Short mmCIF file of C-alpha atoms in Angstrom, two decimals:
data_model
loop_
_atom_site.label_atom_id
_atom_site.label_comp_id
_atom_site.label_asym_id
_atom_site.label_seq_id
_atom_site.Cartn_x
_atom_site.Cartn_y
_atom_site.Cartn_z
CA MET A 300 20.20 119.17 81.48
CA ARG A 301 19.94 118.24 77.59
CA VAL A 302 23.40 118.72 76.34
CA GLY A 303 24.88 116.67 79.40
CA ARG A 304 22.47 113.92 78.14
CA ARG A 305 23.33 114.24 74.50
CA HIS A 306 27.04 113.53 75.92
CA ALA A 307 26.46 110.58 77.74
CA LYS A 308 24.58 109.13 75.25
CA SER A 309 27.39 109.53 72.42
CA PHE A 310 30.23 108.21 75.15
CA ARG A 311 27.86 105.11 75.83
CA GLU A 312 27.17 104.68 71.75
CA MET A 313 31.49 104.71 71.44
CA GLY A 314 33.00 101.09 70.06
CA VAL A 315 35.15 99.41 72.68
CA GLY A 316 38.33 100.92 70.74
CA ALA A 317 37.19 104.18 71.53
CA LYS A 318 35.97 104.01 75.42
CA VAL A 319 38.81 102.12 76.47
CA PHE A 320 40.84 105.45 75.55
CA MET A 321 38.31 107.21 76.90
CA THR A 322 38.11 105.42 80.35
CA ILE A 323 41.89 105.52 79.91
CA PHE A 324 42.18 109.63 79.82
CA ALA A 325 39.70 109.96 82.84
CA LEU A 326 41.09 107.91 85.44
CA VAL A 327 44.46 109.48 84.69
CA PHE A 328 42.21 113.12 85.47
CA VAL A 329 40.69 112.12 88.16
CA GLY A 330 44.49 109.84 89.54
CA ALA A 331 46.06 113.42 88.77
CA GLY A 332 43.58 114.97 90.79
CA ILE A 333 43.04 112.92 93.76
CA ALA A 334 46.97 112.71 94.30
CA VAL A 335 47.42 116.67 93.98
CA LEU A 336 44.23 116.47 97.02
CA VAL A 337 45.86 114.46 98.55
CA LEU A 338 49.42 115.61 98.80
CA MET A 339 47.60 119.55 99.61
CA LEU A 340 45.72 117.82 102.57
CA SER A 341 48.99 115.78 103.74
CA ASP A 342 50.02 119.68 104.46
CA LEU A 343 47.74 121.08 105.26
CA GLY A 344 47.43 118.74 107.86
CA GLN A 345 50.95 119.42 109.09
CA THR A 346 50.19 122.97 108.83
CA ALA A 347 46.84 122.32 111.08
CA ASP A 348 49.08 120.54 113.90
CA THR A 349 51.35 124.03 114.56
CA TYR A 350 47.32 125.27 115.73
CA GLY A 351 47.20 122.95 118.67
CA TRP A 352 51.19 123.95 119.51
CA LYS A 353 51.25 125.58 122.91
CA GLU A 354 51.56 129.25 123.61
CA LYS A 355 54.36 130.89 124.62
CA PRO A 356 55.44 134.52 125.58
CA CYS A 357 58.87 135.41 124.28
CA ARG A 358 61.76 138.18 122.87
CA ILE A 359 62.66 138.79 119.61
CA LEU A 360 66.62 138.68 119.01
CA SER A 361 66.79 140.01 115.47
CA ALA A 362 64.62 140.38 112.33
CA THR A 363 65.93 141.31 109.19
CA VAL A 364 64.90 140.34 105.55
CA GLY A 365 67.59 138.26 103.94
CA GLU A 366 67.81 139.51 99.77
CA LYS A 367 68.61 136.95 97.60
CA THR A 368 67.48 138.11 94.02
CA ARG A 369 66.84 136.07 90.92
CA THR A 370 65.05 133.35 92.56
CA ASP A 371 61.13 132.58 92.96
CA ASN A 372 60.75 134.15 96.01
CA PRO A 373 64.01 135.94 96.91
CA TYR A 374 63.09 138.18 100.02
CA ARG A 375 62.65 136.49 103.33
CA LEU A 376 62.36 137.40 107.21
CA GLU A 377 65.69 135.93 109.07
CA VAL A 378 64.24 136.34 112.76
CA LEU A 379 65.75 134.56 115.71
CA TYR A 380 63.52 134.87 119.28
CA GLU A 381 64.09 132.89 122.92
CA TYR A 382 61.06 131.14 125.19
CA ASP A 383 61.67 129.24 128.00
CA VAL A 384 60.03 125.66 128.77
CA ALA A 385 60.18 123.99 132.04
CA GLY A 386 62.95 126.53 132.97
CA ARG A 387 65.42 126.20 130.13
CA ARG A 388 66.06 128.41 127.93
CA HIS A 389 65.16 127.66 123.73
CA ILE A 390 66.59 129.72 120.73
CA CYS A 391 64.39 129.12 117.71
CA ASP A 392 65.07 130.51 113.87
CA VAL A 393 61.60 129.92 112.57
CA TYR A 394 58.54 132.33 111.05
CA MET A 395 56.24 129.97 110.18
CA ARG A 396 55.68 125.78 109.06
CA ASP A 397 57.54 125.66 106.08
CA TYR A 398 58.05 129.24 105.17
CA ARG A 399 59.97 129.77 102.18
CA GLY A 400 60.14 133.49 101.89
CA THR A 401 58.02 135.60 98.96
CA ASP A 402 58.25 138.02 95.83
CA ASP A 403 57.09 140.95 97.84
CA TYR A 404 60.00 142.84 99.61
CA SER A 405 57.00 145.27 101.97
CA GLU A 406 55.41 141.89 102.63
CA ALA A 407 59.26 140.63 104.33
CA LEU A 408 59.83 144.13 105.49
CA ARG A 409 56.37 144.66 107.45
CA ALA A 410 57.01 141.66 109.24
CA ALA A 411 60.30 142.64 110.16
CA HIS A 412 59.34 145.98 111.51
CA HIS A 413 56.41 143.92 113.27
CA TYR A 414 59.29 141.96 115.20
CA ALA A 415 61.38 144.40 116.02
CA PRO A 416 64.48 143.07 117.94
CA GLY A 417 63.38 143.81 121.51
CA THR A 418 60.11 142.37 120.76
CA GLU A 419 57.89 140.75 123.50
CA ALA A 420 55.88 138.53 121.34
CA THR A 421 53.84 134.82 121.23
CA CYS A 422 55.38 132.35 119.62
CA TYR A 423 53.68 128.56 119.28
CA VAL A 424 55.84 125.48 120.62
CA ASP A 425 55.74 121.91 119.87
CA PRO A 426 54.94 120.48 123.43
CA SER A 427 56.07 116.98 122.64
CA ASP A 428 59.37 118.55 121.06
CA PRO A 429 60.30 121.89 122.86
CA THR A 430 62.84 123.05 120.28
CA ARG A 431 60.27 123.50 117.74
CA GLY A 432 58.59 126.49 117.24
CA VAL A 433 56.91 128.73 115.01
CA LEU A 434 56.82 132.91 115.22
CA ALA A 435 53.25 132.78 113.12
CA HIS A 436 50.70 130.25 112.24
CA GLU A 437 50.21 129.84 108.23
CA THR A 438 47.19 131.50 106.66
CA ALA A 439 43.87 129.81 106.36
CA TRP A 440 43.50 130.78 103.05
CA LYS A 441 45.68 127.85 102.23
CA GLY A 442 43.00 125.44 102.45
CA PHE A 443 40.85 127.36 99.50
CA MET A 444 43.73 125.83 97.35
CA LEU A 445 42.36 122.54 97.74
CA LEU A 446 39.24 123.39 95.43
CA PHE A 447 41.70 123.17 92.74
CA PRO A 448 42.20 119.50 91.63
CA ILE A 449 38.56 119.63 91.96
CA PRO A 450 37.83 119.70 88.27
CA PHE A 451 40.43 117.58 87.78
CA ILE A 452 38.60 114.73 89.56
CA ALA A 453 34.92 116.49 88.21
CA VAL A 454 36.06 115.90 84.67
CA GLY A 455 37.18 112.75 85.09
CA GLY A 456 34.93 111.28 86.99
CA GLY A 457 31.79 112.56 84.78
CA ILE A 458 33.15 111.33 81.22
CA LEU A 459 33.42 107.53 83.56
CA TYR A 460 29.59 107.94 84.90
CA ALA A 461 29.00 108.78 81.28
CA LEU A 462 30.85 105.84 79.94
CA TRP A 463 29.68 103.17 82.42
CA ARG A 464 26.49 104.09 83.98
CA PRO A 465 24.55 101.26 83.29
CA ARG A 466 20.82 101.55 81.46
CA LYS A 467 17.92 100.06 83.26
CA LYS A 468 16.57 96.31 81.69
CA ARG A 469 13.62 95.81 80.08
CA PRO A 470 11.16 93.02 80.93
CA ASP A 471 12.55 91.45 77.58
CA GLY A 472 16.04 92.02 79.07
CA SER A 473 16.53 94.80 76.38
CA ARG A 474 18.63 98.09 77.35
CA ALA A 475 15.43 100.93 77.71
CA PRO A 476 16.79 104.27 76.99
CA GLU A 477 16.97 106.26 80.19
CA PRO A 478 13.85 108.82 80.65
CA ILE A 479 14.40 112.96 80.97
CA SER A 480 12.98 113.58 84.18
CA ALA A 481 10.86 116.45 85.12
CA LYS A 482 13.56 118.02 86.63
CA ALA A 483 15.75 117.29 84.08
CA LYS A 484 13.43 119.12 81.44
CA LYS A 485 13.17 121.80 83.83
CA GLY A 486 16.76 122.68 83.18
CA GLY A 487 18.12 120.77 85.95
CA ALA A 488 21.48 119.01 85.58
CA THR A 489 23.23 115.66 87.04
CA ARG A 490 25.09 116.15 90.27
CA TRP A 491 28.83 115.88 88.53
CA LEU A 492 28.01 118.24 86.12
CA LEU A 493 26.65 120.97 88.66
CA VAL A 494 29.82 120.45 90.88
CA PHE A 495 32.00 120.94 87.34
CA PHE A 496 30.60 123.82 86.10
CA ALA A 497 30.22 125.51 89.86
CA VAL A 498 33.83 125.03 90.61
CA PHE A 499 34.76 126.18 86.72
CA PHE A 500 32.65 129.32 87.73
CA VAL A 501 33.92 129.78 91.24
CA VAL A 502 38.14 129.36 89.73
CA GLY A 503 36.85 131.81 86.96
CA VAL A 504 35.60 134.60 89.10
CA VAL A 505 38.49 134.64 91.18
CA ALA A 506 40.94 134.54 88.99
CA THR A 507 39.37 137.35 87.55
CA TYR A 508 39.10 139.00 90.02
CA PHE A 509 42.92 138.73 91.54
CA ALA A 510 44.21 139.36 87.94
CA PHE A 511 42.20 141.66 86.75
CA ILE A 512 39.82 143.95 88.39
CA ARG A 513 42.33 143.99 91.78
CA PRO A 514 45.10 145.28 89.88
CA TRP A 515 42.81 147.98 88.03
CA GLN A 516 41.23 149.43 91.35
CA ARG A 517 44.62 149.62 92.90
CA ILE A 518 45.42 151.54 89.66
CA GLN A 519 42.74 153.77 90.54
CA ASP A 520 44.21 154.10 94.06
CA ALA A 521 47.53 154.92 92.92
CA LYS A 522 46.72 157.88 91.41
CA GLY A 523 46.85 159.90 94.39
CA TRP A 524 49.42 157.84 95.98
CA ALA A 525 52.89 160.56 97.01
CA GLU A 526 55.38 160.67 93.78
CA THR A 527 58.70 160.30 96.02
CA PRO A 528 62.34 160.27 95.09
CA CYS A 529 63.76 157.19 95.60
CA ARG A 530 66.71 154.89 94.29
CA VAL A 531 67.16 151.41 92.27
CA GLU A 532 69.17 148.91 93.94
CA TYR A 533 68.90 146.27 92.02
CA ALA A 534 66.59 145.56 88.26
CA TRP A 535 66.69 142.71 86.54
CA ILE A 536 64.49 140.17 83.77
CA GLU A 537 63.19 137.07 85.14
CA GLU A 538 62.84 134.48 82.48
CA HIS A 539 59.57 132.24 83.23
CA ALA A 540 60.11 128.86 80.77
CA GLY A 541 57.34 126.99 79.50
CA GLU A 542 56.49 124.10 77.43
CA ASP A 543 55.92 126.05 74.51
CA SER A 544 57.67 129.67 74.87
CA THR A 545 59.52 131.45 77.40
CA THR A 546 57.68 134.79 79.02
CA TYR A 547 59.77 136.95 80.93
CA SER A 548 58.94 139.72 83.72
CA ILE A 549 60.93 142.98 85.19
CA GLU A 550 62.02 142.29 88.95
CA VAL A 551 63.13 145.72 90.91
CA LEU A 552 63.72 146.74 94.26
CA PHE A 553 64.39 149.95 95.25
CA ALA A 554 64.56 152.26 98.11
CA TYR A 555 62.76 155.59 99.53
CA THR A 556 61.90 157.49 102.37
CA TYR A 557 58.68 158.42 103.27
CA ASP A 558 57.01 160.95 106.20
CA GLY A 559 60.77 159.91 108.35
CA GLY A 560 60.63 156.53 107.67
CA ASP A 561 62.98 154.39 105.62
CA TYR A 562 61.46 151.64 103.18
CA LYS A 563 61.75 149.68 100.11
CA SER A 564 59.54 148.15 97.68
CA SER A 565 59.86 145.29 94.94
CA TRP A 566 56.77 146.69 93.30
CA TYR A 567 57.39 147.80 89.45
CA SER A 568 53.57 147.65 88.42
CA PHE A 569 50.22 146.27 89.08
CA ALA A 570 50.63 143.53 86.66
CA GLY A 571 50.77 140.26 87.61
CA GLY A 572 52.58 137.15 85.82
CA SER A 573 54.88 138.00 82.89
CA SER A 574 54.12 137.99 78.99
CA SER A 575 56.92 137.47 75.41
CA GLY A 576 58.74 140.76 74.60
CA TYR A 577 61.99 140.37 76.18
CA SER A 578 63.61 143.50 74.04
CA GLY A 579 61.57 145.92 75.66
CA LYS A 580 61.27 144.81 78.99
CA LYS A 581 65.36 144.79 79.10
CA ALA A 582 65.41 147.85 77.73
CA VAL A 583 63.62 149.23 81.10
CA ALA A 584 65.45 147.82 83.27
CA ASP A 585 68.52 148.60 81.75
CA ARG A 586 67.48 152.39 81.84
CA LEU A 587 66.85 151.89 85.92
CA LEU A 588 70.19 150.32 86.49
CA ARG A 589 71.93 153.45 84.71
CA GLU A 590 69.91 156.11 85.97
CA ARG A 591 69.10 154.67 89.73
CA GLN A 592 67.85 157.62 90.62
CA THR A 593 63.55 157.77 89.64
CA VAL A 594 60.58 158.39 91.11
CA CYS A 595 58.10 156.08 92.53
CA PHE A 596 54.75 156.18 94.29
CA VAL A 597 54.15 155.96 97.67
CA ASN A 598 50.85 154.94 99.53
CA PRO A 599 50.21 157.66 101.72
CA GLY A 600 48.19 155.50 104.73
CA ASP A 601 50.36 152.37 104.10
CA PRO A 602 53.84 153.67 103.36
CA TYR A 603 55.54 150.14 102.86
CA GLU A 604 53.52 150.01 99.34
CA ALA A 605 55.12 151.90 96.79
CA VAL A 606 55.47 151.16 92.66
CA LEU A 607 56.87 151.94 89.92
CA ASP A 608 54.77 152.44 87.34
CA ARG A 609 50.98 152.90 87.73
CA GLU A 610 50.11 153.08 84.31
CA PHE A 611 47.32 150.46 82.91
CA THR A 612 49.08 148.61 80.91
CA SER A 613 47.97 146.38 77.54
CA GLU A 614 49.62 143.18 79.56
CA MET A 615 46.91 143.62 81.91
CA TRP A 616 44.32 142.27 79.20
CA LEU A 617 45.73 138.78 79.78
CA GLY A 618 43.91 139.49 83.36
CA LEU A 619 40.77 138.52 81.20
CA ILE A 620 41.18 135.22 80.58
CA PRO A 621 39.92 133.51 83.68
CA VAL A 622 36.95 135.16 82.58
CA ALA A 623 36.27 131.83 79.32
CA PHE A 624 36.45 130.14 83.15
CA ALA A 625 33.69 131.90 84.54
CA LEU A 626 31.74 132.01 81.40
CA VAL A 627 31.82 128.16 80.94
CA GLY A 628 30.63 127.85 84.46
CA GLY A 629 28.15 129.81 84.14
CA ILE A 630 26.54 128.75 80.62
CA GLY A 631 27.00 124.99 81.39
CA GLY A 632 25.59 125.23 85.43
CA PHE A 633 22.89 127.69 84.84
#
């Protein structure tokens, strides 16, 4: 890639001071990426260990949803189950390894209904310590988180490569300019650039799907959801402090009855994340608490899913920000 070679040439022509600064900058990127990757690999290894634990039949003693509002993950499945190992009865309360709850009440409620008291289930017991067990394995999707440190390592490694890659010597001992290979003339790129841009492209596409496309699809689907009376139990404004500013999100918990079943949901809208504008959000939360009785929209095919506001909001346009990453990866790599 000609752009990459021009950048590599400019890096090599830097002064000593600039080279040292860029080297330190690149090492910080590489070091941070490797440190995060090692921590994630360690955590993933512990999760993988539970997949080697022995399956045991168990009986659910209790399963409820714990509520602790104004925290990052305010809802959690609180479960108690028993199993036998070598004729001895053991009682355990661990749902998953490193389970910290969820911000989606319906997720916890769905699990609580699945593990209703008296239900026969399968748990997984540590063969070296029968007092340790888990009721469910953590999702394998956790492994995809390993992709996130790669751009840091790729950026830092690419800069170091461009700064310090030695050039071939001429017979007289002088450095010869690097030839542009036929592959480069055809628009190819060095491997590190390809990896760097490919990761940017994949991360941008995946993030755009979850931040914008998926919420937009949910809004279209929710147009056919059933309008249902509901009662607001909690409504508050969650603050998300950043380095330069603070953003806010509306957090709710409401109860409703659908098709003879009692449910709760914590979905205010399909917009994820948070944004500025405290006063407008505070007015909405105050109104919900004041009125209590309102209507929600329930998914007839899955009544665990319900939302208070099914309209598209201007905040959802922020979900298009990751498109920039996809464009950088697409244009740079192809």
